[in-house]
Amino acid sequence: VTACMKEVLTSYLMIFITYSVLTLISLSLSLSLSLSLSLSLSLSFSPHLAYPPTVIVMVGLPARGKTYMSKKLTRYLNWIGLPTKVFNVGEYRREAVNYSSYDFFKSDNENAVKIRHQCALAALRDVKSYLTDEGGEVAVFDATNTTRDRRDMILDFGGVNGFKIFFIESVCDDPNVIASNIMEVKVSCPDYQDCNKNDAMLDFQKRIECYKAAYQPLDPDRYDRELSFIQVIDVGRRFLIVYYLMNIHVQPRAIYLCRHGESLGNLQGRLGGDTGLSPRGRKFATALAGFVEQQKPRNLKVWSSQLCRSIQTAEDLGTPYEQWKALNDIDAGLCEDLTYDEMKERFPEEFALRDEDKYYYRYPSGESYQDLVQRVEPVIMEMERQENVLVICHQAVMRCLLAYFLDKSAEEMPYLKCPLHTVLKLTPVAYGCKVESIFLNVEAVNTHRDRPEVGSQSANRRPSKGLPPSWMLFTLLLCDLL
């Protein structure tokens, strides 16, 4: 489902890579895909730190899930530290003209064709500005891009500016999937804000027919054999080659996040450690079991860390649960089991450095929040695959997970409020997450520290931003593409 590409990561390979931390791997694979396309894949990890900015170009007819995937990918790439932004050409078009009907998208409507072309150029100008002047590393160009002329224009744009171009084409002929997407997303978009659903549905279907008349799908065997791209069939139902996209699904579900019950270490104000629950923590474990019974989520999966306080919290649920080492609390290294006052007294410089840049600061012989993001990446991948899941973890870990689902920046992440004895219920909705905070009426200590007012000096032992972890989606995929 892809043309000549140097680095294409299959799901099985990605699972292996997930657990190889910055290991230099070189291997060759040969496999035959279900779509009767044989590929020779070679993958090599090189220790270079610089890679060119990349433009991910969406391709496909309307109502094929392009915007959904664009936003999902952007959220993920930002979460792992790659500054990424979506440029939706439809938004540029809505700023330029008021929508009237599907006639605007007819290929013989010369005036409309010019306007749509100018909107695409305006979006590309902003892409260039973002990648060259604003510190962006990945831009997602979200539009139909259904003609070879449009795609050639984008390729020329990338060549002139030194950007790598990578295409993702969403192909879908399932009428149920298309109708569902139109009803759930498109009829409520700004184009149809003053239109009833039936009229909007009819107009949008005619819009699709306008695009179909000029649609030139990516051709891996002839015209597009030199390009790098992925084709997604029926919104991922048939075949997906990228690990992260493989885990995208849109079924209704809930993600429950909570910390362990209050621990003895929490009562003493200590960092990390492996203490058990306090009496109030045990009350919370009982209350959590009652909450889950009341919610009755279907096929609920329960995950905990491997630390005592998290396990004790999960045990009261009376249901099987999985222990994830990746969910363990942030490693405070030499500061483990210290209170903040003790850390400030013994390691005053470390204490100050942590306050200056909490995301990048790494405890001596321990971890940073950036390290933690890389550690919990496999958890995120698995969470995206699940239906309903309850994750019992720790403050820093919960912040990382919450930052991903709520699209929070690295700067915001270490200061997100994740109080004890409170469950956050996340319900994925179109392009985002609905959040409900449920306090289970068991008092607990407050472990939150607000952001201090300090200078802007960078912390030492700051992890290199240039060399990404081996399992990062697209980081290596977007490097050295042919």
Coordinates of C-alpha atoms in Angstrom, one line a residue:
V1 CA 0.0 0.0 0.0
T2 CA 3.0 2.2 -0.4
A3 CA 5.4 3.3 -3.1
C4 CA 9.2 3.3 -2.8
M5 CA 9.9 4.2 0.8
K6 CA 13.1 3.7 2.8
E7 CA 11.6 3.5 6.2
V8 CA 8.2 1.9 6.6
L9 CA 7.5 0.5 10.0
T10 CA 5.1 -2.4 10.3
S11 CA 3.2 -3.0 13.5
Y12 CA 5.2 -6.0 14.5
L13 CA 8.5 -4.2 13.9
M14 CA 7.2 -1.2 15.9
I15 CA 6.4 -3.5 18.9
F16 CA 10.0 -4.6 18.9
I17 CA 11.4 -1.1 18.5
T18 CA 9.3 0.1 21.4
Y19 CA 11.5 -1.7 23.8
S20 CA 14.8 -0.8 22.2
V21 CA 15.8 2.5 23.7
L22 CA 18.0 4.5 21.2
T23 CA 19.5 1.2 20.0
L24 CA 21.1 1.4 16.6
I25 CA 19.3 -1.3 14.6
S26 CA 19.8 -2.3 11.0
L27 CA 17.6 -4.9 9.4
S28 CA 15.9 -5.8 6.1
L29 CA 12.5 -7.3 5.8
S30 CA 10.6 -8.7 2.9
L31 CA 6.9 -9.3 3.1
S32 CA 3.8 -9.6 1.0
L33 CA 0.8 -7.5 2.0
S34 CA -2.8 -8.5 1.7
L35 CA -3.3 -6.1 -1.1
S36 CA -1.0 -8.1 -3.4
L37 CA 1.9 -5.7 -3.1
S38 CA 5.3 -7.0 -2.3
L39 CA 7.7 -4.6 -0.6
S40 CA 11.3 -4.8 0.2
L41 CA 11.8 -2.8 3.4
S42 CA 15.0 -1.6 4.8
L43 CA 15.3 0.2 8.1
S44 CA 18.4 1.8 9.6
F45 CA 18.8 4.0 12.6
S46 CA 21.6 6.5 12.4
P47 CA 22.8 8.8 15.2
H48 CA 22.4 12.0 13.3
L49 CA 20.6 14.7 15.3
A50 CA 19.2 16.9 12.5
Y51 CA 16.4 16.1 10.1
P52 CA 14.5 18.4 7.7
P53 CA 11.1 19.7 8.4
T54 CA 8.4 17.5 7.1
V55 CA 5.0 18.1 5.5
I56 CA 2.4 15.3 5.9
V57 CA -0.1 15.7 3.1
M58 CA -3.5 14.2 3.5
V59 CA -5.2 12.8 0.3
G60 CA -8.8 11.6 -0.2
L61 CA -12.4 12.4 -1.0
P62 CA -14.4 14.3 1.6
A63 CA -15.8 12.4 4.6
R64 CA -12.9 9.9 4.6
G65 CA -11.6 10.7 8.1
K66 CA -8.6 12.9 7.0
T67 CA -9.2 15.7 9.5
Y68 CA -9.7 13.2 12.3
M69 CA -6.4 11.5 11.5
S70 CA -4.7 14.9 11.0
K71 CA -5.7 16.1 14.5
K72 CA -4.9 12.7 16.1
L73 CA -1.4 12.6 14.6
T74 CA -0.7 16.2 15.5
R75 CA -1.7 15.7 19.1
Y76 CA 0.5 12.6 19.3
L77 CA 3.6 14.3 17.7
N78 CA 3.3 17.3 19.9
W79 CA 3.0 15.1 22.9
I80 CA 6.3 13.3 22.1
G81 CA 8.0 16.6 21.6
L82 CA 7.8 17.2 17.8
P83 CA 6.2 20.7 17.3
T84 CA 3.4 19.9 14.8
K85 CA 0.5 21.9 13.5
V86 CA -2.5 21.2 11.2
F87 CA -3.2 23.5 8.3
N88 CA -6.8 22.8 7.2
V89 CA -7.4 24.3 3.7
G90 CA -11.2 24.2 4.4
E91 CA -10.7 26.8 7.1
Y92 CA -8.9 29.1 4.7
R93 CA -11.7 28.7 2.2
R94 CA -14.3 29.6 4.8
E95 CA -12.4 32.8 5.6
A96 CA -12.3 33.7 1.9
V97 CA -15.9 33.0 0.9
N98 CA -19.3 32.2 2.3
Y99 CA -20.4 28.7 1.4
S100 CA -23.6 28.5 -0.7
S101 CA -23.8 25.0 -2.2
Y102 CA -21.9 22.1 -3.7
D103 CA -21.6 24.1 -7.0
F104 CA -18.5 25.7 -5.5
F105 CA -16.7 22.4 -5.8
K106 CA -17.5 21.7 -9.5
S107 CA -14.4 21.3 -11.6
D108 CA -15.9 23.6 -14.3
N109 CA -16.6 26.4 -11.9
E110 CA -13.6 28.5 -12.9
N111 CA -13.9 31.2 -10.4
A112 CA -14.3 28.8 -7.5
V113 CA -11.3 26.7 -8.8
K114 CA -9.2 29.9 -8.6
I115 CA -10.4 30.7 -5.1
R116 CA -9.7 27.1 -3.9
H117 CA -6.2 27.3 -5.5
Q118 CA -5.5 30.6 -3.8
C119 CA -6.6 29.1 -0.4
A120 CA -4.2 26.2 -0.9
L121 CA -1.4 28.6 -1.7
A122 CA -2.2 30.7 1.4
A123 CA -2.1 27.6 3.6
L124 CA 1.3 26.6 2.1
R125 CA 2.7 30.0 2.8
D126 CA 1.7 29.5 6.4
V127 CA 3.2 26.1 6.4
K128 CA 6.5 27.6 5.2
S129 CA 6.4 30.3 7.9
Y130 CA 5.7 27.7 10.6
L131 CA 8.5 25.3 9.5
T132 CA 11.1 28.0 8.9
D133 CA 10.4 30.9 11.3
E134 CA 8.3 29.5 14.1
G135 CA 10.2 26.4 15.2
G136 CA 7.8 23.9 13.7
E137 CA 9.1 20.5 12.7
V138 CA 6.1 18.8 11.2
A139 CA 3.1 20.4 9.3
V140 CA 0.0 18.5 8.4
F141 CA -1.6 19.8 5.2
D142 CA -5.2 18.8 5.6
A143 CA -7.1 19.0 2.3
T144 CA -8.5 16.7 -0.3
N145 CA -5.4 17.0 -2.6
T146 CA -7.2 14.6 -5.0
T147 CA -5.5 15.7 -8.3
R148 CA -2.0 15.0 -9.4
D149 CA -1.6 18.7 -10.3
R150 CA -2.3 19.7 -6.7
R151 CA 0.1 17.0 -5.4
D152 CA 2.8 18.0 -7.8
M153 CA 2.4 21.6 -6.7
I154 CA 3.0 20.5 -3.1
L155 CA 6.0 18.4 -4.1
D156 CA 7.5 21.4 -5.9
F157 CA 6.8 23.5 -2.8
G158 CA 8.7 21.0 -0.7
G159 CA 11.6 20.8 -3.1
V160 CA 12.1 24.6 -3.2
N161 CA 12.0 24.9 0.6
G162 CA 13.9 21.8 1.5
F163 CA 10.9 20.0 3.2
K164 CA 10.3 16.3 3.1
I165 CA 6.8 15.4 1.7
F166 CA 4.9 12.4 3.0
F167 CA 1.4 11.5 1.8
I168 CA -1.4 9.7 3.7
E169 CA -4.3 8.7 1.5
S170 CA -7.6 7.7 3.1
V171 CA -9.5 5.4 0.7
C172 CA -13.1 4.4 1.7
D173 CA -15.9 2.9 -0.3
D174 CA -18.0 1.7 2.6
P175 CA -21.2 3.6 2.4
N176 CA -22.0 3.1 6.1
V177 CA -18.6 4.6 7.1
I178 CA -19.1 7.5 4.8
A179 CA -22.7 8.2 5.9
S180 CA -21.7 7.9 9.6
N181 CA -18.9 10.4 9.1
I182 CA -21.1 12.9 7.3
M183 CA -23.8 12.7 9.9
E184 CA -21.5 12.8 12.9
V185 CA -19.1 15.5 11.7
K186 CA -19.8 17.2 8.4
V187 CA -23.5 18.3 8.8
S188 CA -22.5 20.2 12.0
C189 CA -19.5 22.0 10.4
P190 CA -19.7 25.8 9.7
D191 CA -20.7 25.3 6.1
Y192 CA -24.1 24.0 7.3
Q193 CA -24.7 25.9 10.5
D194 CA -28.0 27.3 9.1
C195 CA -29.1 24.1 7.3
N196 CA -31.2 21.2 8.5
K197 CA -29.4 17.8 8.6
N198 CA -31.2 16.2 5.6
D199 CA -30.4 19.1 3.3
A200 CA -26.8 19.2 4.6
M201 CA -26.5 15.5 4.0
L202 CA -27.7 15.8 0.4
D203 CA -25.5 18.8 -0.4
F204 CA -22.4 17.1 1.0
Q205 CA -23.0 13.9 -1.0
K206 CA -23.2 16.1 -4.1
R207 CA -20.0 17.8 -3.0
I208 CA -18.3 14.3 -2.9
E209 CA -19.5 13.6 -6.4
C210 CA -17.9 16.8 -7.6
Y211 CA -14.6 15.6 -6.2
K212 CA -15.0 12.1 -7.5
A213 CA -15.2 13.4 -11.1
A214 CA -11.6 14.7 -10.9
Y215 CA -10.2 12.3 -8.3
Q216 CA -6.8 10.7 -9.2
P217 CA -5.9 8.3 -6.4
L218 CA -2.2 7.7 -5.6
D219 CA -0.8 5.1 -8.0
P220 CA 2.0 3.0 -6.4
D221 CA 2.7 1.1 -9.6
R222 CA 3.1 3.8 -12.2
Y223 CA 2.7 7.6 -11.7
D224 CA 3.4 7.8 -8.0
R225 CA 6.0 5.0 -7.6
E226 CA 8.7 7.4 -6.5
L227 CA 6.6 9.0 -3.8
S228 CA 6.5 8.0 -0.1
F229 CA 3.0 7.4 1.1
I230 CA 0.6 5.3 3.1
Q231 CA -2.9 4.3 2.0
V232 CA -5.5 3.8 4.7
I233 CA -8.4 1.6 3.7
D234 CA -11.9 2.1 5.1
V235 CA -10.5 4.2 8.0
G236 CA -8.2 1.4 9.1
R237 CA -10.5 -1.6 8.7
R238 CA -8.4 -3.4 6.1
F239 CA -4.8 -2.4 6.4
L240 CA -2.7 0.2 8.2
I241 CA 1.0 0.2 8.1
V242 CA 1.9 2.8 10.7
Y243 CA 1.8 1.7 14.3
Y244 CA 0.0 4.7 15.7
L245 CA -2.6 4.9 12.9
M246 CA -3.2 1.2 13.4
N247 CA -4.5 1.9 16.9
I248 CA -7.0 4.6 15.9
H249 CA -10.6 3.7 16.3
V250 CA -13.8 5.7 16.8
Q251 CA -16.1 3.4 18.7
P252 CA -17.7 5.0 21.8
R253 CA -15.6 4.4 24.9
A254 CA -14.4 5.8 28.2
I255 CA -10.9 6.1 29.6
Y256 CA -10.8 6.4 33.4
L257 CA -7.6 7.8 34.9
C258 CA -6.9 8.0 38.6
R259 CA -4.0 7.9 41.0
H260 CA -3.5 5.2 43.6
G261 CA -5.1 5.8 47.0
E262 CA -3.3 8.1 49.5
S263 CA -0.1 6.4 50.6
L264 CA 2.0 6.6 53.7
G265 CA 4.6 8.3 51.6
N266 CA 2.1 10.9 50.6
L267 CA 1.3 11.6 54.2
Q268 CA 5.0 12.3 54.8
G269 CA 5.4 14.3 51.7
R270 CA 8.0 12.0 50.2
L271 CA 9.1 11.7 46.6
G272 CA 8.6 8.3 45.0
G273 CA 9.2 5.3 47.2
D274 CA 7.1 2.1 47.4
T275 CA 5.0 2.5 50.5
G276 CA 1.5 1.1 51.0
L277 CA -1.8 2.8 51.4
S278 CA -2.8 4.9 54.3
P279 CA -6.2 4.2 56.0
R280 CA -7.8 6.9 53.8
G281 CA -6.1 5.4 50.8
R282 CA -7.8 2.0 51.6
K283 CA -11.1 3.8 51.9
F284 CA -10.5 5.2 48.4
A285 CA -9.8 1.8 47.0
T286 CA -13.1 0.6 48.4
A287 CA -14.9 3.7 47.0
L288 CA -13.2 3.2 43.6
A289 CA -14.6 -0.4 43.4
G290 CA -18.1 1.0 44.1
F291 CA -17.7 3.6 41.5
V292 CA -16.7 1.1 38.8
E293 CA -19.6 -1.1 39.8
Q294 CA -21.9 1.8 39.4
Q295 CA -20.5 2.8 36.0
K296 CA -20.6 -0.7 34.7
P297 CA -18.3 0.0 31.7
R298 CA -18.5 -2.8 29.1
N299 CA -15.4 -5.0 28.8
L300 CA -13.4 -2.8 31.2
K301 CA -9.6 -3.4 31.2
V302 CA -7.9 -2.4 34.5
W303 CA -4.2 -1.4 34.5
S304 CA -2.0 -0.5 37.5
S305 CA 1.7 0.2 38.0
Q306 CA 3.9 -2.4 39.7
L307 CA 4.2 -0.3 42.9
C308 CA 2.6 -1.4 46.1
R309 CA 0.2 1.6 46.5
S310 CA -1.2 1.2 43.0
I311 CA -1.6 -2.6 43.3
Q312 CA -3.4 -2.3 46.6
T313 CA -5.8 0.2 45.0
A314 CA -6.5 -2.2 42.1
E315 CA -7.0 -5.3 44.4
D316 CA -10.2 -4.0 45.9
L317 CA -11.9 -3.9 42.5
G318 CA -12.3 -7.7 42.5
T319 CA -11.5 -7.9 38.8
P320 CA -8.4 -9.0 36.9
Y321 CA -5.9 -6.3 36.3
E322 CA -2.6 -5.9 34.5
Q323 CA 0.5 -4.5 36.1
W324 CA 2.6 -2.2 33.8
K325 CA 6.1 -1.3 34.7
A326 CA 5.8 1.6 32.3
L327 CA 3.1 3.1 34.7
N328 CA 5.5 3.2 37.6
D329 CA 6.1 6.6 39.2
I330 CA 8.8 8.9 37.9
D331 CA 12.2 7.8 39.1
A332 CA 13.5 10.5 41.5
G333 CA 17.0 8.9 41.5
L334 CA 19.1 10.2 44.4
C335 CA 16.1 12.2 45.6
E336 CA 13.9 9.1 46.0
D337 CA 12.1 9.0 49.4
L338 CA 13.1 12.6 50.3
T339 CA 10.7 15.4 51.1
Y340 CA 10.9 18.6 49.1
D341 CA 12.4 20.3 52.1
E342 CA 15.1 17.6 52.4
M343 CA 15.8 17.8 48.7
K344 CA 16.2 21.6 48.9
E345 CA 18.6 21.2 51.9
R346 CA 20.7 18.4 50.4
F347 CA 20.6 19.4 46.8
P348 CA 19.8 23.1 46.6
E349 CA 21.1 23.4 43.0
E350 CA 19.0 20.5 41.9
F351 CA 15.9 21.9 43.6
A352 CA 16.4 25.2 41.8
L353 CA 17.0 23.6 38.4
R354 CA 13.9 21.5 38.7
D355 CA 11.8 24.7 39.3
E356 CA 13.4 26.4 36.3
D357 CA 12.4 23.7 33.8
K358 CA 10.3 20.9 35.2
Y359 CA 9.6 19.1 32.0
Y360 CA 13.3 18.7 30.9
Y361 CA 14.8 18.5 34.4
R362 CA 16.2 15.1 35.1
Y363 CA 16.7 13.9 38.7
P364 CA 20.3 12.9 39.4
S365 CA 20.4 9.2 38.4
G366 CA 16.7 9.4 37.7
E367 CA 14.2 10.6 35.1
S368 CA 12.7 13.7 33.6
Y369 CA 9.2 14.3 32.4
Q370 CA 10.5 14.0 28.9
D371 CA 11.9 10.5 29.8
L372 CA 8.5 9.6 31.3
V373 CA 6.7 10.6 28.1
Q374 CA 8.9 8.2 26.1
R375 CA 8.4 5.5 28.7
V376 CA 4.6 5.6 28.6
E377 CA 4.3 5.8 24.8
P378 CA 3.5 2.1 24.6
V379 CA 0.8 2.6 27.1
I380 CA -0.7 5.3 25.0
M381 CA -0.6 3.0 21.9
E382 CA -2.4 0.3 23.8
M383 CA -4.9 2.7 25.3
E384 CA -5.9 3.8 21.7
R385 CA -6.7 0.2 20.9
Q386 CA -8.9 -0.5 23.9
E387 CA -12.6 0.1 24.5
N388 CA -13.0 1.0 28.1
V389 CA -10.0 1.1 30.4
L390 CA -9.2 2.2 33.9
V391 CA -5.6 3.2 34.6
I392 CA -4.4 3.4 38.2
C393 CA -1.1 5.2 38.2
H394 CA 0.9 8.1 39.8
Q395 CA 0.8 11.8 39.6
A396 CA 3.6 12.4 37.1
V397 CA 2.4 9.5 34.9
M398 CA -1.2 10.6 35.0
R399 CA 0.0 14.1 33.9
C400 CA 1.7 12.6 30.9
L401 CA -1.4 10.6 29.9
L402 CA -3.7 13.5 30.5
A403 CA -1.5 15.9 28.5
Y404 CA -1.7 13.5 25.5
F405 CA -5.5 13.2 25.5
L406 CA -6.1 16.9 26.2
D407 CA -3.4 18.1 23.8
K408 CA -1.5 20.0 26.5
S409 CA 2.0 21.4 25.8
A410 CA 5.2 20.1 27.4
E411 CA 5.3 23.3 29.4
E412 CA 1.9 22.7 30.9
M413 CA 2.2 19.0 31.5
P414 CA 4.2 19.0 34.8
Y415 CA 1.7 21.3 36.4
L416 CA -1.6 19.6 35.4
K417 CA -3.7 19.0 38.5
C418 CA -4.3 15.3 39.2
P419 CA -5.6 15.2 42.8
L420 CA -5.7 12.1 44.9
H421 CA -9.0 10.2 45.3
T422 CA -10.4 11.8 42.1
V423 CA -11.3 9.9 38.9
L424 CA -11.0 11.7 35.5
K425 CA -13.4 10.2 33.0
L426 CA -12.2 10.9 29.4
T427 CA -14.7 10.4 26.6
P428 CA -13.2 10.7 23.2
V429 CA -15.4 12.9 20.9
A430 CA -14.8 14.3 17.4
Y431 CA -11.3 15.9 17.4
G432 CA -10.9 15.9 21.2
C433 CA -11.9 14.6 24.6
K434 CA -14.7 15.4 27.0
V435 CA -13.5 15.4 30.6
E436 CA -15.4 14.7 33.8
S437 CA -13.8 15.0 37.2
I438 CA -15.4 12.7 39.9
F439 CA -14.3 13.1 43.5
L440 CA -15.1 10.0 45.5
N441 CA -15.6 11.8 48.8
V442 CA -12.5 10.5 50.6
E443 CA -10.3 13.3 51.9
A444 CA -6.5 13.1 51.0
V445 CA -3.4 15.3 51.3
N446 CA -2.8 17.8 48.5
T447 CA 0.4 16.8 46.6
H448 CA 0.2 19.5 43.9
R449 CA 2.9 22.2 43.7
D450 CA 2.1 25.3 41.6
R451 CA 4.5 26.6 39.0
P452 CA 7.1 28.7 40.8
E453 CA 8.2 32.1 39.6
V454 CA 11.8 31.6 38.5
G455 CA 14.2 32.6 35.8
S456 CA 14.4 31.0 32.4
Q457 CA 17.9 29.3 32.7
S458 CA 17.7 25.8 31.2
A459 CA 18.2 22.8 33.5
N460 CA 21.3 20.7 33.3
R461 CA 21.2 17.0 32.1
R462 CA 18.5 18.2 29.7
P463 CA 17.8 15.4 27.3
S464 CA 18.8 16.0 23.7
K465 CA 15.8 17.1 21.7
G466 CA 17.4 16.1 18.4
L467 CA 17.6 12.4 18.7
P468 CA 14.2 10.9 19.2
P469 CA 13.4 7.6 20.9
S470 CA 13.4 4.6 18.7
W471 CA 9.7 4.0 18.9
M472 CA 8.5 7.4 18.0
L473 CA 5.9 7.3 15.3
F474 CA 7.0 9.1 12.2
T475 CA 10.2 10.6 13.6
L476 CA 12.4 8.0 11.8
L477 CA 9.7 7.4 9.3
L478 CA 10.0 11.0 8.3
C479 CA 13.8 11.0 8.2
D480 CA 15.7 10.1 5.1
L481 CA 12.6 9.4 3.0
L482 CA 13.5 8.7 -0.6

